Amino acid sequence: TKVSDELGELIGHSMLLLSLTSAAALRPGPLRPQAVCRRRAALMSDDARGTPLGDLADKLSIGERIGQGTKNSWVNPAYWNRQFVTASHIANNVPNGSTVLELGKDAKNLYYVPSPEAMTLVVPPSNLIVEQGPIREAAAKLRVPFSLFTETPLDAVPLTAASFDAALLFDMLDGAPEQAAYGAVSLLANALKPGGVLLFAEREGANLPAICADFNLQVASEAEGGFDVGIATRRPPPSRQTRKQKAAAAARGRRRPVAVDPAKGGFGAAAA
């Protein structure tokens, strides 16, 4: 039933959060960027949804093989494999105290952000009706400032440029036209502070790493299991010293015009 499915998904997310919290408590020192989780990313493919197992058989544990038989329920292993990659990617690579922006469908990914300062969720226009109440209710449990934008064209969302430390984009561009994908990256890249990071996991067909590079973001990603998973960093502006050095080099490259006096034998002097 719908109620049991929702309860099962809630329990699943709670267990996932608990496992991530336990792992973070055992991890010494500062977090290091980890663009992908190889094994889990490989299981994100649609091929992991059902039987026969084929080439994935050697990558699945016994429990995961058993899970194939429950592929039509909330225990769907492909779904939870994607959620594991999403959760670990966010938890490992969003610094504490960050202002976070997500282009998404609901608030569940925001629960994976460690100790955020503030959060903003942009739900792009679609044919589906977006109910703000459940989203705001879920976000309220985070107890941080939260902003929500729905049914607003991406080029009209009133975000302050260079105001976010991190942005999230997870499985939102499947089947989207190229123009929409560019609009999504434009919104997120423009909102990032210099040095800010865009975390993503999108299907390879979206060609997201190349689009991020077109916006002059520094991209580190891997393609596995039909998904591109990685980090795109907004490059900091050139330092003042670099600008001064460039100006000095340009000045050295400009030669002052030299006055030529024919009487002294320069170019234009009368032939002897």
Tab-separated table of N, CA and C in Angstrom, residues 1-12 72-75 80:
chain	number	residue	atom	x	y	z
A	1	THR	N	0.841	-1.194	0.000
A	1	THR	CA	0.000	0.000	0.000
A	1	THR	C	0.873	1.239	0.000
A	2	LYS	N	0.198	2.390	-0.289
A	2	LYS	CA	0.942	3.641	-0.346
A	2	LYS	C	1.522	3.996	1.012
A	3	VAL	N	0.753	3.753	2.079
A	3	VAL	CA	1.234	4.095	3.421
A	3	VAL	C	2.449	3.264	3.785
A	4	SER	N	2.378	1.944	3.510
A	4	SER	CA	3.512	1.089	3.840
A	4	SER	C	4.727	1.438	3.007
A	5	ASP	N	4.531	1.823	1.743
A	5	ASP	CA	5.655	2.243	0.902
A	5	ASP	C	6.317	3.485	1.466
A	6	GLU	N	5.500	4.464	1.875
A	6	GLU	CA	6.050	5.702	2.435
A	6	GLU	C	6.774	5.431	3.745
A	7	LEU	N	6.187	4.554	4.582
A	7	LEU	CA	6.837	4.209	5.841
A	7	LEU	C	8.144	3.486	5.580
A	8	GLY	N	8.137	2.569	4.619
A	8	GLY	CA	9.366	1.861	4.291
A	8	GLY	C	10.453	2.780	3.794
A	9	GLU	N	10.079	3.748	2.940
A	9	GLU	CA	11.074	4.694	2.433
A	9	GLU	C	11.610	5.562	3.549
A	10	LEU	N	10.745	5.975	4.482
A	10	LEU	CA	11.188	6.777	5.614
A	10	LEU	C	12.187	6.008	6.462
A	11	ILE	N	11.886	4.719	6.721
A	11	ILE	CA	12.804	3.886	7.499
A	11	ILE	C	14.126	3.737	6.755
A	12	GLY	N	14.046	3.531	5.435
A	12	GLY	CA	15.261	3.375	4.646
A	12	GLY	C	16.151	4.600	4.694
A	72	ASN	N	10.283	-4.333	-7.314
A	72	ASN	CA	9.067	-3.555	-7.507
A	72	ASN	C	8.554	-2.923	-6.229
A	73	SER	N	9.259	-3.095	-5.114
A	73	SER	CA	8.827	-2.509	-3.850
A	73	SER	C	9.738	-1.355	-3.489
A	74	TRP	N	9.479	-0.749	-2.296
A	74	TRP	CA	10.321	0.371	-1.852
A	74	TRP	C	11.739	-0.085	-1.545
A	75	VAL	N	11.981	-1.392	-1.507
A	75	VAL	CA	13.313	-1.896	-1.215
A	75	VAL	C	14.160	-1.956	-2.478
A	80	TRP	N	18.122	2.517	-3.936
A	80	TRP	CA	18.932	2.753	-2.740
A	80	TRP	C	20.412	2.844	-3.066
